Tab-separated table of C-alpha atoms and ligand atoms in Angstrom:
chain	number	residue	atom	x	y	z
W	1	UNK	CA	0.486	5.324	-45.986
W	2	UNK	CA	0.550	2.536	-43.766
W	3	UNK	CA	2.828	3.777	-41.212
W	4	UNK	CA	0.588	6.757	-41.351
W	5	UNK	CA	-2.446	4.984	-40.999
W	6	UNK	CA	-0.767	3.177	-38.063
W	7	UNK	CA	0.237	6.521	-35.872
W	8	UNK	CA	-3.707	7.904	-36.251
W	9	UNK	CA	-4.382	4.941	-34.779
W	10	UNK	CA	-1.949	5.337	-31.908
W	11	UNK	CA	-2.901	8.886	-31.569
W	12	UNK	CA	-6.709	8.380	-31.043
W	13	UNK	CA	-6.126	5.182	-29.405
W	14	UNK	CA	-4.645	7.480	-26.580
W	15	UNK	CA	-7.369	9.772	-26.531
W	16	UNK	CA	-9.955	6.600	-26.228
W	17	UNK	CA	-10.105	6.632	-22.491
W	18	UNK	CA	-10.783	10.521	-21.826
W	19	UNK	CA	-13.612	10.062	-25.010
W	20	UNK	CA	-15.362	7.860	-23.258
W	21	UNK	CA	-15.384	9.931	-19.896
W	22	UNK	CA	-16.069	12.972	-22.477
W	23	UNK	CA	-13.287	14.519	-21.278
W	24	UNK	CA	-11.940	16.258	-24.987
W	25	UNK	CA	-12.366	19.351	-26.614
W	26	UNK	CA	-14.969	19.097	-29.831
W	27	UNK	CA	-12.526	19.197	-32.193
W	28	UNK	CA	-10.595	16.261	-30.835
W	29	UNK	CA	-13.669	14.655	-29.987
W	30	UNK	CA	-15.065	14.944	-34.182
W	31	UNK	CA	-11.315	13.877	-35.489
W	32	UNK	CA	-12.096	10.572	-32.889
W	33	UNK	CA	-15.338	9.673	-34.156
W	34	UNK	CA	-14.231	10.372	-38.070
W	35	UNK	CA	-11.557	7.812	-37.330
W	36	UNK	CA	-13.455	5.431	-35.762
W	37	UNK	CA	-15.846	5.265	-38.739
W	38	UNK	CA	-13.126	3.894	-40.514
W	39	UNK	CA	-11.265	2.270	-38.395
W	40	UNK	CA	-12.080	-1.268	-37.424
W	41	UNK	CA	-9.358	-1.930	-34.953
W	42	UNK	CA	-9.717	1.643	-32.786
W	43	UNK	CA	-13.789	0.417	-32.905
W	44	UNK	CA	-12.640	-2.844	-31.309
W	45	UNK	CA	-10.418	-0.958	-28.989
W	46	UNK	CA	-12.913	1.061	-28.067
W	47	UNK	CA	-15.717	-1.659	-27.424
W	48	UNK	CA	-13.299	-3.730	-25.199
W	49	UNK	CA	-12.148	-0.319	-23.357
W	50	UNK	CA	-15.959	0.300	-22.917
W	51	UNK	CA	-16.863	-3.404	-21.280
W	52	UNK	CA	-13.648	-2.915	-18.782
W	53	UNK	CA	-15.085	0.311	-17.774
W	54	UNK	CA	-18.913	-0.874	-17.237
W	55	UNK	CA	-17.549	-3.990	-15.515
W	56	UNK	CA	-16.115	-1.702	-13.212
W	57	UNK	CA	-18.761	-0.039	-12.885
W	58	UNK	CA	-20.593	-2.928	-11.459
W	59	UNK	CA	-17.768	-3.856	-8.856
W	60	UNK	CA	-19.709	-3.748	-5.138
W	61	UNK	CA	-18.904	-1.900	-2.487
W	62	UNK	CA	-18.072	-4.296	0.616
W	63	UNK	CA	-19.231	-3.164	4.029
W	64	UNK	CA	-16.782	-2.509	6.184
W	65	UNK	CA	-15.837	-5.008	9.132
W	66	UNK	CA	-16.214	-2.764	11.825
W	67	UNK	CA	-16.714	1.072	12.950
W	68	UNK	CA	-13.905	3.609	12.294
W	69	UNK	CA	-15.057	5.799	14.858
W	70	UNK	CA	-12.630	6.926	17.157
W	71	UNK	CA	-12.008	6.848	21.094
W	72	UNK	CA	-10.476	9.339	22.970
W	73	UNK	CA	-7.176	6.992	22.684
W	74	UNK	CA	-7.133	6.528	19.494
W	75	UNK	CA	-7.130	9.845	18.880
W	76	UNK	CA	-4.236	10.309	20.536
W	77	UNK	CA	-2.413	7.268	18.945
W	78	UNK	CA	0.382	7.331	16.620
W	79	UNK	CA	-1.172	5.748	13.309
W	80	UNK	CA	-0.249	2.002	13.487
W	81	UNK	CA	1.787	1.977	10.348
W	82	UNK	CA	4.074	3.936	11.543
W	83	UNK	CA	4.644	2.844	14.660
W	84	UNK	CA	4.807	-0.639	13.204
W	85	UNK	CA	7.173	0.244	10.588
W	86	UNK	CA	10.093	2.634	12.067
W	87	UNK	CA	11.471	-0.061	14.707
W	88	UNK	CA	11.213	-3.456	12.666
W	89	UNK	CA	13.556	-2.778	9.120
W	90	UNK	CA	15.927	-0.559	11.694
W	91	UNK	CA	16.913	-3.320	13.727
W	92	UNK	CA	17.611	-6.160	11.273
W	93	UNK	CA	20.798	-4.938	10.478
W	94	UNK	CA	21.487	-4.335	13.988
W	95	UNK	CA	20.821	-7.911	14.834
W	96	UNK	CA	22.788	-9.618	12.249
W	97	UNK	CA	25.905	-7.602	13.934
W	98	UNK	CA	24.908	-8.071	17.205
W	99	UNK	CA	25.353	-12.181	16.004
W	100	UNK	CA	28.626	-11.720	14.863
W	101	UNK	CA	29.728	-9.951	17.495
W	102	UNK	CA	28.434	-12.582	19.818
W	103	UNK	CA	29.846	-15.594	18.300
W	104	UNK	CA	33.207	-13.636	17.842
W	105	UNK	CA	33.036	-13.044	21.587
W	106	UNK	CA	32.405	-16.747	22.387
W	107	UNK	CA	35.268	-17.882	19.948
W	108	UNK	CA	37.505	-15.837	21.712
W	109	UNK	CA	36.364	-16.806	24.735
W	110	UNK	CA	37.193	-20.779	23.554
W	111	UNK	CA	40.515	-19.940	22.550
W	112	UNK	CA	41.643	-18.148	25.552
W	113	UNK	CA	40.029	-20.910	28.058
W	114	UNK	CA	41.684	-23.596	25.900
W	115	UNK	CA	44.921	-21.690	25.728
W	116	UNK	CA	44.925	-21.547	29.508
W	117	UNK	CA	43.767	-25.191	29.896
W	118	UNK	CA	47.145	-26.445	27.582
W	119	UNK	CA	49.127	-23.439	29.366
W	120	UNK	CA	49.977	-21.727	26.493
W	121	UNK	CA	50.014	-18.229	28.046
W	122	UNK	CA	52.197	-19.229	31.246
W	123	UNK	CA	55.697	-17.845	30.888
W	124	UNK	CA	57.895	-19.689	32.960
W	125	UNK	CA	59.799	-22.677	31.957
W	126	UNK	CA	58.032	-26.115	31.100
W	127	UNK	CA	59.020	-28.240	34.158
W	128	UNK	CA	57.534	-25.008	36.417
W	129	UNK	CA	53.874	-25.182	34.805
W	130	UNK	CA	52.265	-28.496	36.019
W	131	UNK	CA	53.759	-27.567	39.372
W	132	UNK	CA	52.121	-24.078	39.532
W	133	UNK	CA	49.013	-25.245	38.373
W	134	UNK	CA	47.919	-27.601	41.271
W	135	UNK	CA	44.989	-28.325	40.118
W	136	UNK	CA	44.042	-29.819	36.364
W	137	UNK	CA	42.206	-27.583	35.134
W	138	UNK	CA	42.137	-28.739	31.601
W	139	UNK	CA	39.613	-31.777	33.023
W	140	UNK	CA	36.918	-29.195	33.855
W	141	UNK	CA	37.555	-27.363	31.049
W	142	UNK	CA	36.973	-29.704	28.401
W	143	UNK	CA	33.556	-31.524	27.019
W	144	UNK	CA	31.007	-28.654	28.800
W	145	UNK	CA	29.615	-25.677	27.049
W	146	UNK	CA	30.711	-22.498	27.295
W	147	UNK	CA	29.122	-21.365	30.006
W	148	UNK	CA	30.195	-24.470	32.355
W	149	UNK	CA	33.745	-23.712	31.178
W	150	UNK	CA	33.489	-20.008	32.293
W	151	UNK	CA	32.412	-21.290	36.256
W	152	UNK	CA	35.038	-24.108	35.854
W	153	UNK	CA	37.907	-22.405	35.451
W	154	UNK	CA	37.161	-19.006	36.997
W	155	UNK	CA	35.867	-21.278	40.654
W	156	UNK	CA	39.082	-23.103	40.489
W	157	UNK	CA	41.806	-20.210	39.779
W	158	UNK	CA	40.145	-18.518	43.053
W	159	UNK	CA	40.107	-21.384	45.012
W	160	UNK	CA	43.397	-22.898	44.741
W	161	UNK	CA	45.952	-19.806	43.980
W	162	UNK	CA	44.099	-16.778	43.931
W	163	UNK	CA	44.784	-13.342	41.548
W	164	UNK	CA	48.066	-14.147	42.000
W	165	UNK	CA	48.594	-16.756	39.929
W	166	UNK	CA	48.698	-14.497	37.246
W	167	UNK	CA	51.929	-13.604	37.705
W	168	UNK	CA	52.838	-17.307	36.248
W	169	UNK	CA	51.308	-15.718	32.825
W	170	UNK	CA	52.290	-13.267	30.064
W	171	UNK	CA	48.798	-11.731	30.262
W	172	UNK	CA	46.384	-11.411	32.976
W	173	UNK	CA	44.713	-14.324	31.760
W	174	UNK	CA	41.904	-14.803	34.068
W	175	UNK	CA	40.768	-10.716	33.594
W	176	UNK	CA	40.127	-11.135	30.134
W	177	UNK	CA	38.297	-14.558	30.561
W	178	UNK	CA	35.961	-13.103	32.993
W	179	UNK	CA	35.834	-9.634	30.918
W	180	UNK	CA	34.972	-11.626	27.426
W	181	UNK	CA	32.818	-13.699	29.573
W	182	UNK	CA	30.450	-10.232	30.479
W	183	UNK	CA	30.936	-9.135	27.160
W	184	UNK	CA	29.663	-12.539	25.431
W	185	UNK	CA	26.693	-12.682	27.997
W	186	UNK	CA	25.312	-9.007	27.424
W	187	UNK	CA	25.978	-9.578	23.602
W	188	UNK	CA	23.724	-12.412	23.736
W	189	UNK	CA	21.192	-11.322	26.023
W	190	UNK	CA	20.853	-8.064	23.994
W	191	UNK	CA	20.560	-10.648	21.285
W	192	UNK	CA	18.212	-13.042	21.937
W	193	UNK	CA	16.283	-10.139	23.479
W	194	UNK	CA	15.916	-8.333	19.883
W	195	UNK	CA	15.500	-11.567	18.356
W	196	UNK	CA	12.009	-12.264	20.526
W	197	UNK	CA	11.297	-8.616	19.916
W	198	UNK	CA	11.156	-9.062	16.497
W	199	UNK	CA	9.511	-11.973	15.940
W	200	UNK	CA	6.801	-10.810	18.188
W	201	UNK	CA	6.666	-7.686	15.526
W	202	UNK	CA	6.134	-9.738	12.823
W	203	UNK	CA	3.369	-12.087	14.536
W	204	UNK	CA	1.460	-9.069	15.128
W	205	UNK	CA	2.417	-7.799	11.687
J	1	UNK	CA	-19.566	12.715	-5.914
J	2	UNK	CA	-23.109	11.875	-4.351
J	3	UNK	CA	-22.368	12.736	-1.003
J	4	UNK	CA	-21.943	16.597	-1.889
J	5	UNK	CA	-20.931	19.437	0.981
J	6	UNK	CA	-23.705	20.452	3.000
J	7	UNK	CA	-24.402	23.318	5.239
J	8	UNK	CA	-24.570	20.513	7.922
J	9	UNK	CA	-21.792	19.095	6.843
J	10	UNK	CA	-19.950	22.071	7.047
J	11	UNK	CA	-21.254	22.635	10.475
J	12	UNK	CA	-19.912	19.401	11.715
J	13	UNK	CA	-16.641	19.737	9.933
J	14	UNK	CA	-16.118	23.396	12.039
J	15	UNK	CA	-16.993	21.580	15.481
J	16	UNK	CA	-14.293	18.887	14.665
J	17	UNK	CA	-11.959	21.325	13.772
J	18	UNK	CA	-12.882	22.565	17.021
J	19	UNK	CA	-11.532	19.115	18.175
J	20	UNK	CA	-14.920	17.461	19.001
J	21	UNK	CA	-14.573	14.034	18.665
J	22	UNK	CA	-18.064	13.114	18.075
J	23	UNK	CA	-18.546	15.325	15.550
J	24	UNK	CA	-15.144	14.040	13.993
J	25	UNK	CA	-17.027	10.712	14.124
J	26	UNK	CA	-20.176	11.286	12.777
J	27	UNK	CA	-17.814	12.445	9.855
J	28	UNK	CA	-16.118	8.901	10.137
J	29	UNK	CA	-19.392	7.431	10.336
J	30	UNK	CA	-20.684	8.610	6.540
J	31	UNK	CA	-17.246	8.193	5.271
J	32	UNK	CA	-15.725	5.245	6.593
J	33	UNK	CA	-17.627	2.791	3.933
J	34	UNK	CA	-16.289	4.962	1.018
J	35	UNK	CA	-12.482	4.603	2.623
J	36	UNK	CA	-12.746	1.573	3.019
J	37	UNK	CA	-13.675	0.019	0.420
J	38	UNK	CA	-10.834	2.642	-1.487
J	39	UNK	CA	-8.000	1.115	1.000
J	40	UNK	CA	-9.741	-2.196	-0.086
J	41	UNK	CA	-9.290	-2.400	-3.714
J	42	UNK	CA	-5.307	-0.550	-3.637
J	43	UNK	CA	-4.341	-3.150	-1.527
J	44	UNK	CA	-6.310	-6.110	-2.162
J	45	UNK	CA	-5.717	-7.395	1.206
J	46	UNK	CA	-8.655	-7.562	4.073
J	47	UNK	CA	-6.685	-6.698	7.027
J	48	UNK	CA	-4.244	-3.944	5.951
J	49	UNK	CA	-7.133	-2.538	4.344
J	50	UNK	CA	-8.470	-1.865	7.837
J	51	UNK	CA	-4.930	-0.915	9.229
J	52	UNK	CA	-4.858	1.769	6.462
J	53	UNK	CA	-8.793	3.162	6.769
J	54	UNK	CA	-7.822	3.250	10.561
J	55	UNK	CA	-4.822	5.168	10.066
J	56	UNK	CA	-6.607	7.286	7.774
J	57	UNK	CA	-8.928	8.681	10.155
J	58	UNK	CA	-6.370	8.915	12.799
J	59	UNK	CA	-4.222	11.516	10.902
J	60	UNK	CA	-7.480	13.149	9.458
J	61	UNK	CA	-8.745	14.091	13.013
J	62	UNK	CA	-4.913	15.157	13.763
J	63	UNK	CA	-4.670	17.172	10.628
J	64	UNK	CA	-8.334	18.684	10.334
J	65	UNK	CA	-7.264	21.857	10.827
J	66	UNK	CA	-4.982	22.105	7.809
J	67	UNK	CA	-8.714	21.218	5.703
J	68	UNK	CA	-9.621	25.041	4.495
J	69	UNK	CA	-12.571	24.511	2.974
J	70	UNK	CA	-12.915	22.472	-0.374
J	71	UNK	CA	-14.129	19.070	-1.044
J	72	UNK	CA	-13.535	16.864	2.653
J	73	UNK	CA	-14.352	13.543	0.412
J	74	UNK	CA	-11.375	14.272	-1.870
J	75	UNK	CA	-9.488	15.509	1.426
J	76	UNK	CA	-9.977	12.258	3.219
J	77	UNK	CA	-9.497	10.399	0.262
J	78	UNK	CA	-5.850	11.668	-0.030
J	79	UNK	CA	-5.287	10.853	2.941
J	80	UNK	CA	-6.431	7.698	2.805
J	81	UNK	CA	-4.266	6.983	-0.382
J	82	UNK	CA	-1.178	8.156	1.674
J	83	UNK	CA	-2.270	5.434	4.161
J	84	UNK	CA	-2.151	3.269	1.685
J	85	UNK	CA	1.085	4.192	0.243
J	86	UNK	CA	2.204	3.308	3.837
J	87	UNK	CA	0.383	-0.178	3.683
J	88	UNK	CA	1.571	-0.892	0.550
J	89	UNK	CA	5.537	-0.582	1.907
J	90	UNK	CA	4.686	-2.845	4.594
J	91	UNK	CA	2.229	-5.661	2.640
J	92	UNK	CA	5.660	-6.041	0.169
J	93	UNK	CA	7.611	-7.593	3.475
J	94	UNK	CA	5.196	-9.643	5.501
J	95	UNK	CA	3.713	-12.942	3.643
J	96	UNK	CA	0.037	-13.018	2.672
J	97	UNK	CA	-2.600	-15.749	3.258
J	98	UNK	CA	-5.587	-16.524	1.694
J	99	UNK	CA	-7.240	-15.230	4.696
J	100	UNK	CA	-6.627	-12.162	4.005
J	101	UNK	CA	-8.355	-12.070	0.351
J	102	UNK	CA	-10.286	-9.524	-1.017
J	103	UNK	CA	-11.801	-10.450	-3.963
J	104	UNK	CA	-14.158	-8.515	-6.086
J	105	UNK	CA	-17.247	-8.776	-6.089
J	106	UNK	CA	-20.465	-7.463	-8.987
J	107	UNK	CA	-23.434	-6.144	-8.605
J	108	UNK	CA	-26.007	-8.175	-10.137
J	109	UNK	CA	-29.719	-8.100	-10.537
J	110	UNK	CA	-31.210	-11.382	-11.008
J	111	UNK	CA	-28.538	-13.811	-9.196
J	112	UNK	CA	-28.617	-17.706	-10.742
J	113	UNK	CA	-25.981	-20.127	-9.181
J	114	UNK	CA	-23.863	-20.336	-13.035
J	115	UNK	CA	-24.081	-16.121	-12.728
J	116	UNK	CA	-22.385	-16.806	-9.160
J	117	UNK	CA	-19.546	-19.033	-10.666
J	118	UNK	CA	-18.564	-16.740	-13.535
J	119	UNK	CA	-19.123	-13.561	-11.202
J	120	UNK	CA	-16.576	-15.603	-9.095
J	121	UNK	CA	-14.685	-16.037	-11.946
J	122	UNK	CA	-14.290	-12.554	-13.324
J	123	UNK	CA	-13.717	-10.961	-9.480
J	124	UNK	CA	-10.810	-13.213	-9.243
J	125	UNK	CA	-9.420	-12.206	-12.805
J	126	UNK	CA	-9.887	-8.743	-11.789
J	127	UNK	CA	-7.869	-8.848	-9.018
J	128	UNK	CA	-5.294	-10.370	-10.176
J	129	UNK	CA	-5.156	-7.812	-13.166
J	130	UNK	CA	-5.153	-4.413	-10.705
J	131	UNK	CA	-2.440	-6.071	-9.052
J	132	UNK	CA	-0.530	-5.638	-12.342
J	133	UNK	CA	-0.987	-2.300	-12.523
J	134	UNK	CA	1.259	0.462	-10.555
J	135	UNK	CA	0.065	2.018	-7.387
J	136	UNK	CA	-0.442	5.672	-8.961
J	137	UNK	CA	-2.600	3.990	-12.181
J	138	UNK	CA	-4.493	1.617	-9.871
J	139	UNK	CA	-5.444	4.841	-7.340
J	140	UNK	CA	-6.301	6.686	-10.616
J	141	UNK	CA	-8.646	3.669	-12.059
J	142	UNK	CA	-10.341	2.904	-8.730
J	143	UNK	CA	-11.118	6.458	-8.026
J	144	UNK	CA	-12.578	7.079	-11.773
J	145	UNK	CA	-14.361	3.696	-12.339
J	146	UNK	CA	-15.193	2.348	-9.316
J	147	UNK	CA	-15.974	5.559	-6.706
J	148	UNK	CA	-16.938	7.587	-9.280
J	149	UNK	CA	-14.741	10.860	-9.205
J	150	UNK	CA	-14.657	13.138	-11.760
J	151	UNK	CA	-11.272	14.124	-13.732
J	152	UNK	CA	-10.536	17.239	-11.091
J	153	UNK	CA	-11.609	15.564	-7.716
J	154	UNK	CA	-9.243	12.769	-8.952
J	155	UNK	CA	-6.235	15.764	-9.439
J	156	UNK	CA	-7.354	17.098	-5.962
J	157	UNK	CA	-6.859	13.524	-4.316
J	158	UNK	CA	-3.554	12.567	-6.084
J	159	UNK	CA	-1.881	15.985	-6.000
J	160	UNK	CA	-1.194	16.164	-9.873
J	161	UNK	CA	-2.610	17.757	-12.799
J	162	UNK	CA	-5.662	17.232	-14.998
J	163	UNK	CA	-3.322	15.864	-18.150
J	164	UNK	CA	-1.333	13.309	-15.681
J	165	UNK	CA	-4.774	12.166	-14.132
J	166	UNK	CA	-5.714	11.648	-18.028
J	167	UNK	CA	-2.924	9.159	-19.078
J	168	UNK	CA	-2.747	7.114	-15.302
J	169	UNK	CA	-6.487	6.570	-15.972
J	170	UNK	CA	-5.850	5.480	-20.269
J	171	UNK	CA	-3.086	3.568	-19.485
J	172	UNK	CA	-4.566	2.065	-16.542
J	173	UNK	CA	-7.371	1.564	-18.688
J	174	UNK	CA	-5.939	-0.206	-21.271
J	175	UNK	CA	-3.543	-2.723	-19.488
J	176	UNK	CA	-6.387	-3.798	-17.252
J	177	UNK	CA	-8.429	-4.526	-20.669
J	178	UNK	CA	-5.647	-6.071	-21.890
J	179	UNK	CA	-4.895	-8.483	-19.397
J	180	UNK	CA	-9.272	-9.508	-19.393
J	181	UNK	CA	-9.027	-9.517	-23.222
J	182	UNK	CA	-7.403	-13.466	-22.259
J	183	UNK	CA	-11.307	-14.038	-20.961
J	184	UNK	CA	-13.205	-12.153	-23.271
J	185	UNK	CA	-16.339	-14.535	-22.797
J	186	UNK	CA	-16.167	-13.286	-19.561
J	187	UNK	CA	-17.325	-9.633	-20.016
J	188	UNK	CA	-18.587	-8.966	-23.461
A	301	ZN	ZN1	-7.432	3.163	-35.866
């Protein structure tokens, strides 16, 4: 009996909100308002669901802070949510690799220029290497940053023994400095250019 | 709705269709409180309210041709829910101040400054509970209660039926009287 009593109430209780609106058929409408004579809890239910309704009934309207009208541009324009939203999410991603690939670059970079510096690419035997490189290059080389390290050791090869000192080495060690040097400084700039891009975005946003 | 089709209206919809801007605008003009204050209370943030109404009337002049007849209000307003929908993607990743608060606010008749605290009150509580409730609900709730649409301009603007318009706008109902019941002194 209970349990009955319990899914009536459920039942009406649904129909509560389109009663009030007078949006049910009669019958519905009469089996509502024979349960509700009964029915303490659906009455409550119903009084509450009543106040919410009038009290939004009463919310003002706020006057909006400017004219919508539009100009000739505007009507033109691509509307601003989308044009703010494609780009931004779209290059996060793109960023986080471009990092990575950045500060791979640069660590590769390192490794090469200290390799050279200690001559561990130079194939000929050990007496032969201090002699072939006339000038210490390891003193420019170390303590800078990376960019220092890159004019260091790229002004000195060219000024003391030219491209072919390479043929002291197993690989064409100065080539892939100055390649991974490029690479590193168009990974960055692309970079640090996204970077300001975005943050601009999100200022704005 | 109070604002009902008129043989003017009509007139001024055809010359925007026509793609005259000023008759586009005097359109914006009568509508743009209603849109508003609709992008106002989904999103519950000042500026992004704006972005959306904006938007809104951007792709309505774009798209007036595909309006064939029928009620523009409800046409607009759909639109204007879709710029929302838009808004609503974007407010979840950028971090809101307090600037951009829009509380609610009641009409009142005879104003006294304790009236002003507990109308303060109640707007805030309000607020708070329609952000509770999910986008298609809240649209549902504010279009019923608050701009006064009836059952099938509320279908029109959503897109669904008359039975799914019914149960967004009971349960709707009834979670945002649940979550005032806490502050019952409040509005009963
Ligand atoms: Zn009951």
């Amino acid at each position: 009996m209970r349990i009955l009593r319990k899914n009536q109430c459920h039942k009406v209780q649904g129909l509560l909100s389109p009663y009030i609106d007078e949006q049910i058929g009669s019958s519905e409408r009469d089996r509502v308002e024979s349960h509700l004579e009964e029915c303490q809890v659906c009455r409550r239910e119903l009084e509450l669901l009543r106040a919410t309704v009038n009290l939004l009934h009463r919310v003002a309207a706020v006057s909006p802070p400017r004219s919508f009208a539009l100009a000739e541009v505007d009507a033109k324009r691509r509307p601003a949510a989308l044009k703010r939203e494609a780009p931004q999410w779209r290059r996060v991603p793109a960023l986080g690799a471009l990092r990575v690939a950045t500060a791979v670059t640069a660590l590769l970079l390192v490794f090469v220029l200290a390799g050279d510096a200690t001559h561990l690419f130079e194939a000929g035997p050990v007496e032969n290497r201090a002699a072939l490189q006339g000038t210490p290059v390891a003193d420019e080389v170390q303590g800078t940053s990376v960019t220092d390290e890159i004019v260091g050791v790229g002004g000195a090869s060219f000024d003391s023994e030219g491209f072919t000192d390479n043929e002291g080495y197993i690989w064409p060690v100065l080539e892939i400095e100055l390649a991974l040097t490029g690479v590193m400084l168009i990974l960055g700039g692309v970079t640090v250019g996204l970077w300001h891009r975005k943050r601009r975005g999100l200022e704005k946003g | 709705m109070v604002e009902c089709a008129t043989m003017e209206e009509d007139e001024i919809i055809r010359r925007a269709k026509e793609g005259d801007l000023d008759s586009f605008n005097q359109l914006a003009e009568t509508y743009q409180r209603a849109v508003y204050n609709l992008c106002l209370r989904m999103l519950g943030n000042a500026p992004a309210a704006e972005d959306a109404t904006q938007d809104a009337f951007i792709s309505a002049f774009r798209g007036i041709n595909r309006l064939r007849g029928g009620n523009f209000k409800a046409w607009l307003f759909r639109i204007a829910a879709n710029a929302c929908r838009d808004q609503l993607r974007s407010l979840r990743r950028r971090p809101v101040t307090s600037m951009d608060d829009a509380p609610f606010e009641f009409k009142s008749d005879q104003p006294s400054p304790e009236d002003y605290a507990m109308r303060q009150e109640l707007g805030e509580e309000i607020k708070k509970a329609f952000v509770t409730l999910p986008p298609d609900q809240r649209l549902a709730v504010i279009l019923r209660d608050i701009e006064g649409l009836d059952y099938e301009e509320i279908a029109q603007v959503t897109g669904s039926s008359l039975g799914t318009v019914k149960s967004r706008i009971n349960r709707g109902r009834k979670r945002l009287r649940h979550h005032l019941e806490k502050h019952r002194e409040l509005f009963v």
